[in-house]
Amino acid sequence: MKDLFRGAGYLLQGFSLLRKPGLRRFVLMPLLINILLFAGLIGWAYGWVDGYSRTLISGLPDWLYWLRYIVVPVFVLTSLVVIFYGFSILANLIAAPFNGLLAEAVEKHLAGTELQGDWRQLLRDIVPSILSELRKLLYFALRAIPLLLLLLIPLVNVAASVLWVLFSAWMMTVQYMDYPMANHHLFFSEQRARLRKRPMLAWSFGGLVMLCTLVPVVNFVVMPAAVAGATAIWVREKGLQQAVQGGPVRERRDP
């Protein structure tokens, strides 16, 4: 049960780490990418959700009009989570090489060693990082599509929305834990195996990240904060213990 609080605490630690002088230069590019994307998203998202929710209400027959008190909140919450999570994926896809460098810098900071940013390594990591993000996107799509279809079924969508929130929280943790784990040459499958050993920590960390993406201004800085917080999890929880399926993992990322 304590993992519920530990996971959320690591994200708060991530926000605190962003203020460290030695880490600020690594935060700049992910921060700019997030600001540009979310600035364009906010007005469109809220306008679309408001308009479509009104259409949804007007389409209900009179004898089902009472369902608006259930259907509309579920629709609004689920739509915002889907939209903001989708843009979070896009932001991470673009910022992946910079986030990997930030994770490395945070780990060096927490270990008390000197920070040395290697921009040549950043250039070498651009293609592998983007391929890794695309693999995570495929992993997400294969599981999200069935859940989204369930959300279209009346009454069933109430239960499906709970499953969607839990799945989205899990994916947020998978997304951001990839950066410190990939720096230690872990396969994507091994990353998920380690996280499954601490599900409450994963859900609470990812859930708070997801919540922060819905908060104006905070959502501008949540991406680098989540990278820093995930790296703190890696360091403080000792890589979420040793490999689950034996033997050291040699490859850095799945091609």
Tab-separated table of C-alpha atoms in Angstrom, residues 3-245:
chain	number	residue	atom	x	y	z
A	3	ASP	CA	3.797	2.123	-3.020
A	4	LEU	CA	0.708	4.240	-3.763
A	5	PHE	CA	2.342	7.168	-1.993
A	6	ARG	CA	5.882	6.346	-3.141
A	7	GLY	CA	4.924	6.469	-6.815
A	8	ALA	CA	3.253	9.864	-6.517
A	9	GLY	CA	6.142	11.130	-4.400
A	10	TYR	CA	8.637	10.334	-7.133
A	11	LEU	CA	6.838	12.638	-9.568
A	12	LEU	CA	6.951	15.442	-6.993
A	13	GLN	CA	10.664	14.736	-6.634
A	14	GLY	CA	10.924	15.025	-10.411
A	15	PHE	CA	9.491	18.549	-10.323
A	16	SER	CA	12.005	19.440	-7.618
A	17	LEU	CA	14.911	18.060	-9.649
A	18	LEU	CA	14.086	20.364	-12.571
A	19	ARG	CA	15.208	23.331	-10.473
A	20	LYS	CA	18.717	21.981	-9.961
A	21	PRO	CA	21.204	24.291	-11.756
A	22	GLY	CA	23.184	21.440	-13.274
A	23	LEU	CA	20.089	19.906	-14.873
A	24	ARG	CA	18.401	22.970	-16.338
A	25	ARG	CA	20.159	22.825	-19.691
A	26	PHE	CA	18.892	19.269	-20.205
A	27	VAL	CA	15.314	20.365	-19.458
A	28	LEU	CA	15.143	23.197	-22.007
A	29	MET	CA	14.415	21.256	-25.211
A	30	PRO	CA	11.775	18.844	-23.767
A	31	LEU	CA	10.149	21.850	-22.098
A	32	LEU	CA	9.971	23.859	-25.336
A	33	ILE	CA	8.518	20.900	-27.242
A	34	ASN	CA	5.857	20.355	-24.591
A	35	ILE	CA	4.897	24.044	-24.434
A	36	LEU	CA	4.489	24.341	-28.205
A	37	LEU	CA	2.369	21.194	-28.507
A	38	PHE	CA	0.138	21.780	-25.501
A	39	ALA	CA	-0.377	25.462	-26.320
A	40	GLY	CA	-1.909	24.420	-29.623
A	41	LEU	CA	-3.867	21.582	-28.054
A	42	ILE	CA	-5.655	23.209	-25.124
A	43	GLY	CA	-8.048	25.499	-27.000
A	44	TRP	CA	-8.946	22.871	-29.597
A	45	ALA	CA	-9.453	20.056	-27.060
A	46	TYR	CA	-11.766	21.909	-24.705
A	47	GLY	CA	-13.783	23.326	-27.598
A	48	TRP	CA	-14.218	19.912	-29.229
A	49	VAL	CA	-15.183	18.141	-25.996
A	50	ASP	CA	-17.726	20.832	-25.087
A	51	GLY	CA	-19.334	20.791	-28.526
A	52	TYR	CA	-19.506	17.022	-28.822
A	53	SER	CA	-20.872	16.556	-25.287
A	54	ARG	CA	-23.743	18.932	-26.163
A	55	THR	CA	-24.417	16.878	-29.290
A	56	LEU	CA	-24.383	13.710	-27.206
A	57	ILE	CA	-26.989	15.116	-24.796
A	58	SER	CA	-29.267	16.318	-27.598
A	59	GLY	CA	-29.238	12.833	-29.124
A	60	LEU	CA	-30.633	11.135	-26.018
A	61	PRO	CA	-34.350	10.227	-26.125
A	62	ASP	CA	-36.547	11.778	-23.442
A	63	TRP	CA	-36.889	8.563	-21.463
A	64	LEU	CA	-33.094	8.238	-21.227
A	65	TYR	CA	-32.399	11.893	-20.553
A	66	TRP	CA	-31.484	11.103	-16.952
A	67	LEU	CA	-28.420	9.269	-18.288
A	68	ARG	CA	-26.800	12.620	-19.069
A	69	TYR	CA	-25.633	12.771	-15.449
A	70	ILE	CA	-23.621	9.583	-16.049
A	71	VAL	CA	-22.791	9.651	-19.755
A	72	VAL	CA	-21.541	13.246	-20.008
A	73	PRO	CA	-19.033	13.161	-17.094
A	74	VAL	CA	-17.715	9.796	-18.303
A	75	PHE	CA	-17.437	11.094	-21.875
A	76	VAL	CA	-15.722	14.338	-20.866
A	77	LEU	CA	-13.216	12.649	-18.551
A	78	THR	CA	-12.424	9.863	-20.994
A	79	SER	CA	-12.127	12.241	-23.960
A	80	LEU	CA	-9.738	14.544	-22.129
A	81	VAL	CA	-7.595	11.616	-21.021
A	82	VAL	CA	-7.505	10.177	-24.561
A	83	ILE	CA	-6.701	13.545	-26.171
A	84	PHE	CA	-4.042	14.605	-23.700
A	85	TYR	CA	-2.492	11.159	-23.621
A	86	GLY	CA	-2.367	11.115	-27.417
A	87	PHE	CA	-0.554	14.445	-27.482
A	88	SER	CA	1.717	13.228	-24.696
A	89	ILE	CA	2.727	10.333	-26.948
A	90	LEU	CA	3.438	12.775	-29.783
A	91	ALA	CA	5.482	15.037	-27.498
A	92	ASN	CA	7.511	12.090	-26.246
A	93	LEU	CA	8.048	10.821	-29.778
A	94	ILE	CA	9.558	14.161	-30.804
A	95	ALA	CA	11.499	14.697	-27.565
A	96	ALA	CA	12.697	11.090	-27.115
A	97	PRO	CA	16.428	11.732	-27.757
A	98	PHE	CA	16.450	14.744	-25.420
A	99	ASN	CA	14.546	12.851	-22.726
A	100	GLY	CA	17.133	10.076	-22.820
A	101	LEU	CA	19.874	12.624	-22.260
A	102	LEU	CA	17.882	14.204	-19.409
A	103	ALA	CA	17.444	10.801	-17.741
A	104	GLU	CA	21.176	10.184	-17.952
A	105	ALA	CA	21.905	13.604	-16.445
A	106	VAL	CA	19.444	13.083	-13.572
A	107	GLU	CA	20.947	9.696	-12.771
A	108	LYS	CA	24.432	11.188	-12.671
A	109	HIS	CA	23.149	13.956	-10.411
A	110	LEU	CA	21.488	11.540	-7.987
A	111	ALA	CA	24.612	9.386	-7.938
A	112	GLY	CA	26.722	12.452	-7.066
A	113	THR	CA	28.919	12.298	-10.150
A	114	GLU	CA	29.883	15.123	-12.501
A	115	LEU	CA	27.431	15.906	-15.295
A	116	GLN	CA	28.757	15.813	-18.834
A	117	GLY	CA	26.226	16.110	-21.650
A	118	ASP	CA	27.263	14.148	-24.760
A	119	TRP	CA	25.529	15.690	-27.764
A	120	ARG	CA	27.227	13.265	-30.138
A	121	GLN	CA	25.499	10.460	-28.281
A	122	LEU	CA	22.253	12.408	-28.643
A	123	LEU	CA	22.640	12.433	-32.428
A	124	ARG	CA	23.409	8.697	-32.465
A	125	ASP	CA	20.319	8.021	-30.355
A	126	ILE	CA	17.811	9.886	-32.522
A	127	VAL	CA	16.783	6.947	-34.732
A	128	PRO	CA	16.851	4.224	-32.004
A	129	SER	CA	14.888	6.499	-29.666
A	130	ILE	CA	12.178	7.192	-32.215
A	131	LEU	CA	11.942	3.477	-33.096
A	132	SER	CA	11.501	2.699	-29.407
A	133	GLU	CA	8.708	5.271	-29.182
A	134	LEU	CA	6.982	3.732	-32.205
A	135	ARG	CA	7.175	0.295	-30.571
A	136	LYS	CA	5.519	1.672	-27.441
A	137	LEU	CA	2.875	3.291	-29.637
A	138	LEU	CA	2.102	-0.103	-31.212
A	139	TYR	CA	1.947	-1.713	-27.759
A	140	PHE	CA	-0.475	1.014	-26.690
A	141	ALA	CA	-2.666	0.806	-29.805
A	142	LEU	CA	-3.161	-2.973	-29.627
A	143	ARG	CA	-4.577	-2.602	-26.118
A	144	ALA	CA	-6.257	0.781	-26.361
A	145	ILE	CA	-8.424	0.075	-29.399
A	146	PRO	CA	-10.504	-2.691	-27.705
A	147	LEU	CA	-10.971	-0.458	-24.655
A	148	LEU	CA	-12.054	2.474	-26.818
A	149	LEU	CA	-14.614	0.250	-28.549
A	150	LEU	CA	-16.031	-0.732	-25.159
A	151	LEU	CA	-16.399	2.965	-24.351
A	152	LEU	CA	-18.914	3.247	-27.188
A	153	ILE	CA	-21.294	0.740	-25.571
A	154	PRO	CA	-23.852	2.363	-23.229
A	155	LEU	CA	-23.540	1.372	-19.556
A	156	VAL	CA	-20.550	-0.841	-20.360
A	157	ASN	CA	-18.604	2.369	-20.961
A	158	VAL	CA	-18.849	3.238	-17.257
A	159	ALA	CA	-16.792	0.172	-16.288
A	160	ALA	CA	-14.611	0.545	-19.387
A	161	SER	CA	-13.693	4.088	-18.366
A	162	VAL	CA	-12.213	2.766	-15.110
A	163	LEU	CA	-10.158	0.216	-17.049
A	164	TRP	CA	-9.081	2.982	-19.430
A	165	VAL	CA	-7.826	5.175	-16.590
A	166	LEU	CA	-5.851	2.276	-15.064
A	167	PHE	CA	-4.389	1.354	-18.447
A	168	SER	CA	-3.458	4.969	-19.193
A	169	ALA	CA	-1.729	5.300	-15.818
A	170	TRP	CA	0.236	2.110	-16.538
A	171	MET	CA	1.227	3.394	-19.976
A	172	MET	CA	2.430	6.700	-18.555
A	173	THR	CA	4.812	4.820	-16.280
A	174	VAL	CA	5.939	2.525	-19.108
A	175	GLN	CA	6.516	5.622	-21.243
A	176	TYR	CA	8.739	7.483	-18.818
A	177	MET	CA	10.526	4.539	-17.208
A	178	ASP	CA	11.784	3.634	-20.669
A	179	TYR	CA	14.304	6.476	-20.611
A	180	PRO	CA	16.417	5.446	-17.577
A	181	MET	CA	15.914	1.751	-18.353
A	182	ALA	CA	16.966	2.146	-21.988
A	183	ASN	CA	20.112	3.918	-20.788
A	184	HIS	CA	20.935	0.625	-19.055
A	185	HIS	CA	20.306	-1.422	-22.211
A	186	LEU	CA	17.045	-3.096	-21.217
A	187	PHE	CA	14.636	-4.627	-23.703
A	188	PHE	CA	11.123	-3.154	-23.751
A	189	SER	CA	9.766	-6.537	-22.591
A	190	GLU	CA	12.191	-6.582	-19.654
A	191	GLN	CA	11.163	-3.050	-18.723
A	192	ARG	CA	7.521	-4.116	-18.458
A	193	ALA	CA	8.435	-7.245	-16.502
A	194	ARG	CA	10.225	-5.196	-13.853
A	195	LEU	CA	7.382	-2.706	-13.588
A	196	ARG	CA	4.842	-5.508	-13.147
A	197	LYS	CA	6.615	-6.414	-9.907
A	198	ARG	CA	5.530	-3.031	-8.446
A	199	PRO	CA	2.048	-2.396	-9.913
A	200	MET	CA	0.847	0.016	-7.219
A	201	LEU	CA	3.950	2.175	-7.622
A	202	ALA	CA	3.494	2.143	-11.406
A	203	TRP	CA	-0.199	3.068	-11.234
A	204	SER	CA	0.268	5.865	-8.710
A	205	PHE	CA	3.215	7.419	-10.553
A	206	GLY	CA	1.516	7.178	-13.937
A	207	GLY	CA	-1.839	8.273	-12.538
A	208	LEU	CA	-0.396	11.490	-11.146
A	209	VAL	CA	1.462	12.137	-14.415
A	210	MET	CA	-1.818	11.670	-16.285
A	211	LEU	CA	-3.616	14.019	-13.902
A	212	CYS	CA	-0.911	16.665	-14.341
A	213	THR	CA	-1.346	16.581	-18.124
A	214	LEU	CA	-4.898	17.852	-17.562
A	215	VAL	CA	-3.833	20.836	-15.426
A	216	PRO	CA	-3.064	24.051	-17.362
A	217	VAL	CA	0.514	25.348	-17.001
A	218	VAL	CA	1.534	22.234	-15.053
A	219	ASN	CA	1.138	20.196	-18.239
A	220	PHE	CA	3.891	22.294	-19.831
A	221	VAL	CA	6.528	20.932	-17.446
A	222	VAL	CA	5.133	17.496	-16.649
A	223	MET	CA	7.114	15.690	-19.373
A	224	PRO	CA	10.632	16.590	-18.137
A	225	ALA	CA	9.424	16.232	-14.519
A	226	ALA	CA	8.148	12.726	-15.279
A	227	VAL	CA	11.470	11.797	-16.903
A	228	ALA	CA	13.307	13.033	-13.803
A	229	GLY	CA	10.859	11.275	-11.473
A	230	ALA	CA	11.117	8.002	-13.382
A	231	THR	CA	14.901	8.210	-13.179
A	232	ALA	CA	14.612	8.755	-9.427
A	233	ILE	CA	12.534	5.558	-9.268
A	234	TRP	CA	15.282	3.733	-11.144
A	235	VAL	CA	17.982	4.980	-8.788
A	236	ARG	CA	16.110	4.800	-5.463
A	237	GLU	CA	14.411	1.475	-6.163
A	238	LYS	CA	17.669	0.016	-7.517
A	239	GLY	CA	16.368	-0.518	-11.013
A	240	LEU	CA	13.206	-2.168	-9.615
A	241	GLN	CA	15.460	-5.056	-8.602
A	242	GLN	CA	17.285	-7.499	-10.842
A	243	ALA	CA	16.167	-8.953	-14.142
A	244	VAL	CA	13.026	-11.019	-13.834
A	245	GLN	CA	13.847	-13.518	-16.549
